[in-house]
Short mmCIF file of C-alpha atoms in Angstrom, two decimals:
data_model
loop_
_atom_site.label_atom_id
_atom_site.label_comp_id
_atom_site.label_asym_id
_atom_site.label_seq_id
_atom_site.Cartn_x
_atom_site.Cartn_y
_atom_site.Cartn_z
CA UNK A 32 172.18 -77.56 -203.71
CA UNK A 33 171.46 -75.14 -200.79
CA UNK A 34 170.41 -76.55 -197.81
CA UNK A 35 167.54 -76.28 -195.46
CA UNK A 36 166.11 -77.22 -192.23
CA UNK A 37 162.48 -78.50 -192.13
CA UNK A 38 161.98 -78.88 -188.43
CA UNK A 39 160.06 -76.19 -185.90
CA UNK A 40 162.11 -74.38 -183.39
CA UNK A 41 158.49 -73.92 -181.40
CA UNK A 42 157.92 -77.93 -180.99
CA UNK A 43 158.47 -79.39 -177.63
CA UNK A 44 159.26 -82.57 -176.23
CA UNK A 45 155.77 -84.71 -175.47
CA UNK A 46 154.86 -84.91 -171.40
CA UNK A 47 156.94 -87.83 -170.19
CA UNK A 48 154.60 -90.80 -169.91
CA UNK A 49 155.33 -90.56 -165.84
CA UNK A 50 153.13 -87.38 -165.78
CA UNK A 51 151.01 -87.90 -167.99
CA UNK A 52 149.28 -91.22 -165.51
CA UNK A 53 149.55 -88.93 -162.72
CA UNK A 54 148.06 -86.12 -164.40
CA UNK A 55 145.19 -88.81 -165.04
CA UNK A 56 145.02 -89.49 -161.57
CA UNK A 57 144.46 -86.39 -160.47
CA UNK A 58 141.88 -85.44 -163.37
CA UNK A 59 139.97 -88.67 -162.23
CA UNK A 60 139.98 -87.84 -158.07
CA UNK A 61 138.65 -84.71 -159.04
CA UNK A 62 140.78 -82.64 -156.71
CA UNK A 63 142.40 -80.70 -158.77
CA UNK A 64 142.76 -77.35 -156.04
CA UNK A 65 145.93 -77.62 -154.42
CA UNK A 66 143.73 -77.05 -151.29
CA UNK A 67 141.30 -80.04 -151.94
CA UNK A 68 142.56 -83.00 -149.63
CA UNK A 69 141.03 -85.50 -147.89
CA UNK A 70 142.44 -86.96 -144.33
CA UNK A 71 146.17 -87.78 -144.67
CA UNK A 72 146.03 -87.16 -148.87
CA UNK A 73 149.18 -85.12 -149.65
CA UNK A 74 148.27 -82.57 -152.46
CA UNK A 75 150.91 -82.86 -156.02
CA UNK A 76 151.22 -79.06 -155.53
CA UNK A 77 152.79 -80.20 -151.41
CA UNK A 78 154.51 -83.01 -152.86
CA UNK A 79 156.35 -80.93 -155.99
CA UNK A 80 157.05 -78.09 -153.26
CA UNK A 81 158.76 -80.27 -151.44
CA UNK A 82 160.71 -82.08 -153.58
CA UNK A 83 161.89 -79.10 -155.43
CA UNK A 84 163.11 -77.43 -152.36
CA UNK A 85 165.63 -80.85 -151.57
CA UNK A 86 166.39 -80.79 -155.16
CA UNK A 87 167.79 -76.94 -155.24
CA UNK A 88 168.96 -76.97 -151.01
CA UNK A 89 166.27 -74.77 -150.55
CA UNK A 90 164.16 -74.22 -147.01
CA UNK A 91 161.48 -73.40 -148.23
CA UNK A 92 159.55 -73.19 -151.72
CA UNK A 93 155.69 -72.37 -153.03
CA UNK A 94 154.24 -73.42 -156.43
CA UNK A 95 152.29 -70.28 -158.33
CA UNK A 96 150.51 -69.89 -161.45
CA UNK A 97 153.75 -68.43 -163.39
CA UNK A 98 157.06 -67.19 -163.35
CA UNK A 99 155.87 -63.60 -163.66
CA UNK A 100 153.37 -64.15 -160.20
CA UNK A 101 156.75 -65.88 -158.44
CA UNK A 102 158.57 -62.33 -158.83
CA UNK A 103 155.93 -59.91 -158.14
CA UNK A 104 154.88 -62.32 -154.89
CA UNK A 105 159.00 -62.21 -154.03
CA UNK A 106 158.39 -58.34 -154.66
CA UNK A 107 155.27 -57.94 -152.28
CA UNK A 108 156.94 -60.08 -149.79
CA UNK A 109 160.37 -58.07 -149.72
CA UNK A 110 158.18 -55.10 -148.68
CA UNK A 111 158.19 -53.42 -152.17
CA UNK A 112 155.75 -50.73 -152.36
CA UNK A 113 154.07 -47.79 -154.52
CA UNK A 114 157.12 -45.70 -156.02
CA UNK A 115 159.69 -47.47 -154.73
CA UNK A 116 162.49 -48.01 -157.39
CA UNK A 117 163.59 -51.22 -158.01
CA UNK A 118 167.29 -52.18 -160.27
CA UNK A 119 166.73 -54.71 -162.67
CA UNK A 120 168.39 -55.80 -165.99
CA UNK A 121 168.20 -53.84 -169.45
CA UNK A 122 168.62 -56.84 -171.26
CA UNK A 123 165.65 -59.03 -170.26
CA UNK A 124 162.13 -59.71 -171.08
CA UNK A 125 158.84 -58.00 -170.69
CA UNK A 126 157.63 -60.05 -167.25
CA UNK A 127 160.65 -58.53 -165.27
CA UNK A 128 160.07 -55.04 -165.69
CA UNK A 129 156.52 -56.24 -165.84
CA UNK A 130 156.91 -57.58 -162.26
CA UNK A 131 157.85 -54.23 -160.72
CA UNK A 132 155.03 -51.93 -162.56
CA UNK A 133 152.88 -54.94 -161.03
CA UNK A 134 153.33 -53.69 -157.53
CA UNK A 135 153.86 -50.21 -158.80
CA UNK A 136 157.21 -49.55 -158.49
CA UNK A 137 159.70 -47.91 -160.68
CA UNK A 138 162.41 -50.01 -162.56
CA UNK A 139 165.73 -48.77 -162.91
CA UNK A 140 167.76 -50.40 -165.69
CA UNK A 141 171.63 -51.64 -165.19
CA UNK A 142 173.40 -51.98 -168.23
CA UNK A 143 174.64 -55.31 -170.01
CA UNK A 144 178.03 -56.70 -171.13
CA UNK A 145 179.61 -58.49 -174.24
CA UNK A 146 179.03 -61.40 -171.81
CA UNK A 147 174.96 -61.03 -172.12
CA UNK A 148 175.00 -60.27 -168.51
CA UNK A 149 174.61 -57.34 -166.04
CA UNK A 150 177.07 -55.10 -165.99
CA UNK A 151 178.80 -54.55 -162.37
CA UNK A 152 180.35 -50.99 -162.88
CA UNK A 153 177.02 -49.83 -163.93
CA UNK A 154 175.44 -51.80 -160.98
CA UNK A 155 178.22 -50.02 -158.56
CA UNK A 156 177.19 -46.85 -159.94
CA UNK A 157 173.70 -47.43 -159.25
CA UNK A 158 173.00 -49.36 -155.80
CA UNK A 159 172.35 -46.33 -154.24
CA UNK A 160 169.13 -45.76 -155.84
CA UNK A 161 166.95 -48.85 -154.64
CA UNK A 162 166.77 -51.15 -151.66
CA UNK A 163 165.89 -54.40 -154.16
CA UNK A 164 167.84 -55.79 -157.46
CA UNK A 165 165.34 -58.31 -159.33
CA UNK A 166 168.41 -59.90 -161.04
CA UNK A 167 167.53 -61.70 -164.42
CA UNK A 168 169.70 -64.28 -165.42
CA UNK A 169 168.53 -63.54 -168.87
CA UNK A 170 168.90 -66.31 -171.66
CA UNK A 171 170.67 -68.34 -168.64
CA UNK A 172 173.98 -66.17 -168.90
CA UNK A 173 174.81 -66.02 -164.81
CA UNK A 174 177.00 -62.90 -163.89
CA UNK A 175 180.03 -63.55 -161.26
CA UNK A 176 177.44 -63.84 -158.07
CA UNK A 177 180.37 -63.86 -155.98
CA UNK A 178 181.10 -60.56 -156.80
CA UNK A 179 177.34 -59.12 -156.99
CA UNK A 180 176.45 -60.57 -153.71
CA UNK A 181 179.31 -58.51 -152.28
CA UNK A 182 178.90 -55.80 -153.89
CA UNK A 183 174.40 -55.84 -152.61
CA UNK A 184 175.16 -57.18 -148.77
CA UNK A 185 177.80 -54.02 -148.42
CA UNK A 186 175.04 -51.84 -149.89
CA UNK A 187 171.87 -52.94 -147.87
CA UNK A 188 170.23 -54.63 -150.86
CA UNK A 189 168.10 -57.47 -151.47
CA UNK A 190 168.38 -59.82 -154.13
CA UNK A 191 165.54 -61.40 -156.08
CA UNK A 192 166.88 -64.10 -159.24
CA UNK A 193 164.48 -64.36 -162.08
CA UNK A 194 165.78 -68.09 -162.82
CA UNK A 195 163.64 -68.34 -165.77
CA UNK A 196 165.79 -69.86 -167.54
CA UNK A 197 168.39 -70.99 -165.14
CA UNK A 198 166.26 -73.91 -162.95
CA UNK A 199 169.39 -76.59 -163.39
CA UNK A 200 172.32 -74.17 -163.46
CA UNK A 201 175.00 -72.71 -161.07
CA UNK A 202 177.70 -70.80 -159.92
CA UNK A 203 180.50 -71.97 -158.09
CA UNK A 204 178.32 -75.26 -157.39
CA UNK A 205 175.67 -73.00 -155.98
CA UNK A 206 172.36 -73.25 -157.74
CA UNK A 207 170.77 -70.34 -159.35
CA UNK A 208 168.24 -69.02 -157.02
CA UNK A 209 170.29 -69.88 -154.24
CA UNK A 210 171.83 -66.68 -154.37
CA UNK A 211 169.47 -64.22 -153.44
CA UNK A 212 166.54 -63.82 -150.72
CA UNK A 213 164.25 -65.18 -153.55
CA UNK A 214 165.07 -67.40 -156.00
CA UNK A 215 161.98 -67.48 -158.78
CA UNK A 216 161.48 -70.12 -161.84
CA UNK A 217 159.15 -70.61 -164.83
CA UNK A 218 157.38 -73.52 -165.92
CA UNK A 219 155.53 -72.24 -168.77
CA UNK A 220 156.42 -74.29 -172.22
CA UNK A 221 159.74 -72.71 -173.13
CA UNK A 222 160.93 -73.31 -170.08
CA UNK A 223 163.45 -76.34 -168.73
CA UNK A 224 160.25 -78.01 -167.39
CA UNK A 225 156.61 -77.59 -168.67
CA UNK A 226 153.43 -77.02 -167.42
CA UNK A 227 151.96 -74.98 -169.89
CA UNK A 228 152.11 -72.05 -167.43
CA UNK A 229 153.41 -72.50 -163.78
CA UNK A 230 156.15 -70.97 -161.25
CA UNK A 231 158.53 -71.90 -158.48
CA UNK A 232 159.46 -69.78 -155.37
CA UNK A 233 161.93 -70.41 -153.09
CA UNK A 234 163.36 -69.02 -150.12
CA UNK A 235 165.56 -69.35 -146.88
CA UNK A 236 163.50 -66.27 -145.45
CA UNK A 237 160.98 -67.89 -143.35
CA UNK A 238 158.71 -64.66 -142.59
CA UNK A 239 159.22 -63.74 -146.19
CA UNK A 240 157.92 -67.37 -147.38
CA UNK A 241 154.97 -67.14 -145.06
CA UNK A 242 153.90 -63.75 -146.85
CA UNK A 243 154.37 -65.19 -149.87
CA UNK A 244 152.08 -68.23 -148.90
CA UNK A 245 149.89 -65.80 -147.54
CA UNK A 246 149.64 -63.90 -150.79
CA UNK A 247 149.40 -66.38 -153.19
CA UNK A 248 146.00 -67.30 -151.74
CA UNK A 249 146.59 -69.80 -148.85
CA UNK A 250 143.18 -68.26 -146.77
CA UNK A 251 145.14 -69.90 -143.19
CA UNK A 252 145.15 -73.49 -144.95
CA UNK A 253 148.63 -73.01 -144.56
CA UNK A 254 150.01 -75.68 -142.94
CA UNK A 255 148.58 -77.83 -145.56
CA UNK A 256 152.12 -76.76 -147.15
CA UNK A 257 154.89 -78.99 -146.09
CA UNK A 258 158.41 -77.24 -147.81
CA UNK A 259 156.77 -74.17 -145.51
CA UNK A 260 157.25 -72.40 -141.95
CA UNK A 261 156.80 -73.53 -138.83
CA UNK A 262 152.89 -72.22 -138.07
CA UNK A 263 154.22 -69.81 -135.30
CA UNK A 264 155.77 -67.59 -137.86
CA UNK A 265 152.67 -67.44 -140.14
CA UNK A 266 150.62 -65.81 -136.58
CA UNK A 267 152.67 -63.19 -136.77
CA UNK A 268 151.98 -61.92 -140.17
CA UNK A 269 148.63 -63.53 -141.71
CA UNK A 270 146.32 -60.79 -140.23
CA UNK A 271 148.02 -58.37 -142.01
CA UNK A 272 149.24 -59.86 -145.42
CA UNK A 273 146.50 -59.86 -148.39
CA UNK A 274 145.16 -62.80 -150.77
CA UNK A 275 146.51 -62.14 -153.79
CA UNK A 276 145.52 -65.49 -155.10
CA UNK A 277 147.60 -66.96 -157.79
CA UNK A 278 148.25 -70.77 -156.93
CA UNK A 279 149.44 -73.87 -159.35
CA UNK A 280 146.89 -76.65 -159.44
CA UNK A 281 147.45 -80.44 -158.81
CA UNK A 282 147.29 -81.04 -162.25
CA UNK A 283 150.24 -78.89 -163.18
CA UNK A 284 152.19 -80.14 -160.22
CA UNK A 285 151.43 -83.78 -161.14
CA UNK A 286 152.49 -82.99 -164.54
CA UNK A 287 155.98 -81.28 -163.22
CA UNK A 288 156.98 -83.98 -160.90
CA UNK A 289 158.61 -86.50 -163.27
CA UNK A 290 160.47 -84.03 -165.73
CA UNK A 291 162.11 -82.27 -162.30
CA UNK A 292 163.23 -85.54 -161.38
CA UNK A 293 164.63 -85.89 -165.48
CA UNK A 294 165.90 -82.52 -165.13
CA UNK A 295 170.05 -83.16 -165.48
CA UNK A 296 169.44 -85.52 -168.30
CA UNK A 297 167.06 -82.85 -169.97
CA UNK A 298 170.30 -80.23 -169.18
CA UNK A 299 172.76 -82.33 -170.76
CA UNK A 300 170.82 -83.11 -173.92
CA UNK A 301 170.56 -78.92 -173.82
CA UNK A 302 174.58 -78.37 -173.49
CA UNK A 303 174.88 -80.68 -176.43
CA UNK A 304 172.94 -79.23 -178.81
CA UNK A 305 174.20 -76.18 -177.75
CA UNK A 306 177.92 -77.42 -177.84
CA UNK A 307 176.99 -78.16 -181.24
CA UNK A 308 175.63 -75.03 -182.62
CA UNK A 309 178.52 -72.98 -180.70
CA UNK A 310 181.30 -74.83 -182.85
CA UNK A 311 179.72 -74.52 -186.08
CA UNK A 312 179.56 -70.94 -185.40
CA UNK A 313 183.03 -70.13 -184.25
CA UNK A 314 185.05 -68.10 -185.94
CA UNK A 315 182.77 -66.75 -188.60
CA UNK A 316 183.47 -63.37 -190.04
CA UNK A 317 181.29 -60.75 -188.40
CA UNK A 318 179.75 -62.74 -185.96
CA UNK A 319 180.57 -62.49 -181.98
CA UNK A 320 179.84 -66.02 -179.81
CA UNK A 321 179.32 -65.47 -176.32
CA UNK A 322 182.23 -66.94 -173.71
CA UNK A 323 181.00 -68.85 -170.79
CA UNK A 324 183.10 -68.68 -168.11
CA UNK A 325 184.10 -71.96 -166.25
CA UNK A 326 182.54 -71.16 -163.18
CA UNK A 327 179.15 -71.51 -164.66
CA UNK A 328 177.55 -74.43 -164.91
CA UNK A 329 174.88 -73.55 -167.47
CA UNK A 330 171.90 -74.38 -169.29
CA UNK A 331 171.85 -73.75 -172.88
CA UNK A 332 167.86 -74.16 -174.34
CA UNK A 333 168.70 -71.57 -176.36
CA UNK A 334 171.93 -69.65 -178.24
CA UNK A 335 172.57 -66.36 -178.69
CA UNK A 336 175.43 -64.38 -180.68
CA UNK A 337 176.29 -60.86 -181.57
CA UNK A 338 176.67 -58.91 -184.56
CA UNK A 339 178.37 -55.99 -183.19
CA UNK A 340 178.06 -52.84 -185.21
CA UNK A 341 176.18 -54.47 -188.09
CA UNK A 342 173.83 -51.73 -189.75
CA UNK A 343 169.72 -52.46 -188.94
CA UNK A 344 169.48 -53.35 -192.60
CA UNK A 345 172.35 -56.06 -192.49
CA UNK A 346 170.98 -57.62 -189.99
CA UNK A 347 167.16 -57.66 -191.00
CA UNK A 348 168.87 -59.25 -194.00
CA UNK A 349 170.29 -62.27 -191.99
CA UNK A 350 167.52 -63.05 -189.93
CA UNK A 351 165.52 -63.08 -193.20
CA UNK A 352 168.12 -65.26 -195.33
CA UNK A 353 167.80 -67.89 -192.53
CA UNK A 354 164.37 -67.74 -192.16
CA UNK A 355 163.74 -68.71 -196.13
CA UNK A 356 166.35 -71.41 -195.20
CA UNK A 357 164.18 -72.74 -192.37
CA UNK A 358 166.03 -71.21 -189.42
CA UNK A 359 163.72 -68.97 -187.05
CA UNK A 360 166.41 -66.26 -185.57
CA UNK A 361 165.08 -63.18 -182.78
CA UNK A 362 166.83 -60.34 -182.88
CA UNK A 363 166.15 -59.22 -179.25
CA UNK A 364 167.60 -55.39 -180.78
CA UNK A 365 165.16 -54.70 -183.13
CA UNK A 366 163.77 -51.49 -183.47
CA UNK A 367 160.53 -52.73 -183.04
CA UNK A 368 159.35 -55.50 -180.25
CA UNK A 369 157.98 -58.53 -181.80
CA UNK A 370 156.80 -61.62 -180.46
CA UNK A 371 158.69 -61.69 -176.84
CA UNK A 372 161.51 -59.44 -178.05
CA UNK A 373 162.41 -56.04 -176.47
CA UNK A 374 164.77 -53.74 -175.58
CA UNK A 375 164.55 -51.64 -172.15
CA UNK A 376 163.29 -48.66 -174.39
CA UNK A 377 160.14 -50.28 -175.62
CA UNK A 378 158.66 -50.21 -171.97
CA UNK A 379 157.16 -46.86 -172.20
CA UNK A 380 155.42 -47.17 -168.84
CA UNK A 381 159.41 -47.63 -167.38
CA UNK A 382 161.66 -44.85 -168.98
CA UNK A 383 165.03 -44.77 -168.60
CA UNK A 384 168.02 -42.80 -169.73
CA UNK A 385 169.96 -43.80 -172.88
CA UNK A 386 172.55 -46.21 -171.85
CA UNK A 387 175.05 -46.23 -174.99
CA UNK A 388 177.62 -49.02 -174.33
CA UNK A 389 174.04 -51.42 -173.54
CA UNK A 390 172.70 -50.11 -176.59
CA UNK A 391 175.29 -50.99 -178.82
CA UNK A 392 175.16 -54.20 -177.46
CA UNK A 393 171.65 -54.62 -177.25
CA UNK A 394 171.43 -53.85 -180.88
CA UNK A 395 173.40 -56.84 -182.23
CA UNK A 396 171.98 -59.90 -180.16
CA UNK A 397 170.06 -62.39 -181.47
CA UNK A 398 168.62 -65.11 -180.22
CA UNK A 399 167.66 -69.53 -181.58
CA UNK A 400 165.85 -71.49 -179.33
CA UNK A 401 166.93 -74.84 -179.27
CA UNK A 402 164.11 -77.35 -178.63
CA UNK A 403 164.38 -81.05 -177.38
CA UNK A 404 163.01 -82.32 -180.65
CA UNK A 405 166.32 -81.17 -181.80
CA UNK A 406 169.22 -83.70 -183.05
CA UNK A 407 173.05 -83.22 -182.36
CA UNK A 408 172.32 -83.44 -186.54
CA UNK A 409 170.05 -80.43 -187.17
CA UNK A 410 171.89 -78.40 -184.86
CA UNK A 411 174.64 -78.57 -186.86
CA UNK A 412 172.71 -78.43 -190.34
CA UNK A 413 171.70 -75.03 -188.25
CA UNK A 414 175.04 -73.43 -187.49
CA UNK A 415 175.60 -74.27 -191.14
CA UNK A 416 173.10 -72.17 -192.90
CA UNK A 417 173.73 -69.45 -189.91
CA UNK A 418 177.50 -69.33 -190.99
CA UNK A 419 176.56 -69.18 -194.43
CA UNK A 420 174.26 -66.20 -194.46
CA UNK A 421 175.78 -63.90 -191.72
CA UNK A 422 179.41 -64.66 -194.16
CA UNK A 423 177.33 -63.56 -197.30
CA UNK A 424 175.75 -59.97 -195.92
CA UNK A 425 178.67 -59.89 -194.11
CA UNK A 426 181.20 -59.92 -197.43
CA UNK A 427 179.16 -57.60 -198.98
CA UNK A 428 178.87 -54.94 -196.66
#
């Protein structure tokens, strides 16, 4: 009898009961603007700032509406203007190149390895062509930061990490984020906490934190901010730094606060499933796991594998043989974007030359997210109807 999975790979976790009362609190005070305090009242929005920046070693940090707002606020703040170019990944999602058309700048796409992450050479080759690297850690595959940090301080530029889908990871012990001037997170469902929608900033840069304050809609209420600059350095730049207003509400803070405090236990549940899925999958015929090297202490809410060289028909097949077996695969090369899939060519509004090696690897990844309603038991009911479809096409190719 052929098996199948009945669960949904789009089902999340419940709010823990922990933010669910304070959420009720702060639904039931009223005061759900971050700005909205009375006397000594500490705002959730202060509080989750605060004790996100201690969590991650950061100075500094500002809750936003998204992820997306996070990077194009890091952007703004870094001084990135009209026509400037920008270096960013080619294998990462719609809100990163997204970002940099948002302050209308031009992205230039750096290739991607075997590894899922950027490619170095292709980096060295092109630092000379932008001041700014919005670095994705795409799917939560970190690159050697070691070596990229070296490689951006010799040549005069900035880093930005889209942590998306990092918030809990490292390298070398040092958090993602923690890298780069900027370190910016999502909170939006899919993410390692939820709010529904919602975004983290953080920063060691105190006069680029105070911009970014200042942009994200603070009016000069902001030393209602406590995981903030001193005031001094917000008079030297809040005449001249616009309200580009795109806060994170009480509510989504108070909601927040418990699951970042649950976070490791959340990542180790992740790793497990994922440890699962990875095993079931190795060594099948065809089909290309991803290494992860020790110095990365990762977060796996999702798995992704290759199938290198496959033709666009074999793998349409597979994705579609797991699919009538319950299994919901991407296939992030697809000709054609769909749902939050994409390769660097489908951004018309950023074109870019043909990068073969990237293409050839772009072209074979796909992509399982791998929800908290998830057992150790269905991931490995998973990896076996995945190794039993990509062996079938794959035999009789």
């Amino acid at each position: 009898m052929t098996e199948r999975f009945n669960g949904s790979f789009t089902q999340q976790e419940a709010i823990p009961d922990a933010g669910i009362k304070a959420a009720m609190a702060v639904m039931q005070s009223g005061r759900l603007h971050r700005y909205n305090t009375h006397g000594d009242e500490i705002a959730e929005a202060a509080l989750l700032e605060e004790e996100f920046a201690v969590q991650v070693g950061s100075k500094y940090c500002l809750a936003v509406a998204s992820g997306g707002y996070a990077m194009t606020t890091a952007l703004r703040a870094c001084g990135v203007k009209h026509g400037d170019r920008v270096l960013t990944n080619a294998f990462t999602l719609a809100p990163v190149p997204g970002a940099i058309a948002a302050v209308g700048a031009v992205p230039v796409f750096v290739g991607v390895t075997e590894s899922l992450v950027i490619d170095l050479d292709d980096l060295a080759a092109k630092l000379d062509q932008a001041k700014v690297l919005l670095l994705s850690h795409m799917r939560g595959h970190i690159c050697d930061m070691d070596a990229l940090m070296a490689m951006c301080d010799a040549a005069g530029v900035v880093v930005i990490e889209d942590c998306a889908h990092t918030m809990g990871a490292a390298w070398n012990g040092v958090p993602s984020g923690r890298w780069g001037k900027f370190g910016c997170y999502s909170t939006q469902t899919y993410k390692h906490v939820n709010s529904g929608e919602g975004g983290l900033l953080i920063s060691d840069d105190a006069e680029g934190m105070a911009r970014a304050i200042m942009l994200s809609g603070s009016y000069m209420l902001f030393e209602k901010h406590r995981a903030a600059p001193p005031p001094d350095v917000f008079a030297r730049i809040k005449y001249e730094t616009p309200n580009i207003s795109g806060r994170m509400d009480n509510l989504r803070a108070a909601i927040l606060r418990p699951q970042l405090r649950d976070l490791q236990a959340q990542c180790d549940r992740w790793n497990a499933l994922y440890a699962v899925v990875d095993e079931g999958l190795a060594d099948t015929p065809g089909l290309t796991l991803v290494p992860r090297p020790p110095q990365e202490s990762f977060v796996a809410s999702s798995h992704q594998f290759l199938l290198l060289d496959w033709s666009d028909a074999a793998i349409a097949d597979v994705i579609a043989r797991c699919e009538a077996r319950g299994v919901a695969l991407k296939w992030f090369g697809g000709a054609e974007p769909t749902g939050f899939t994409s390769r660097y060519d489908s951004w018309k509004y950023a074109p870019s030359e043909p990068m073969p090696q990237s293409d050839r690897i772009l072209k074979g990844i796909i992509d399982m997210r791998l929800p908290l309603t998830f057992s150790t038991d269905d991931c490995a009911l998973i990896a076996r109807i995945m190794r039993s479809e990509v062996s079938a096409v794959y035999q009789s190719a």
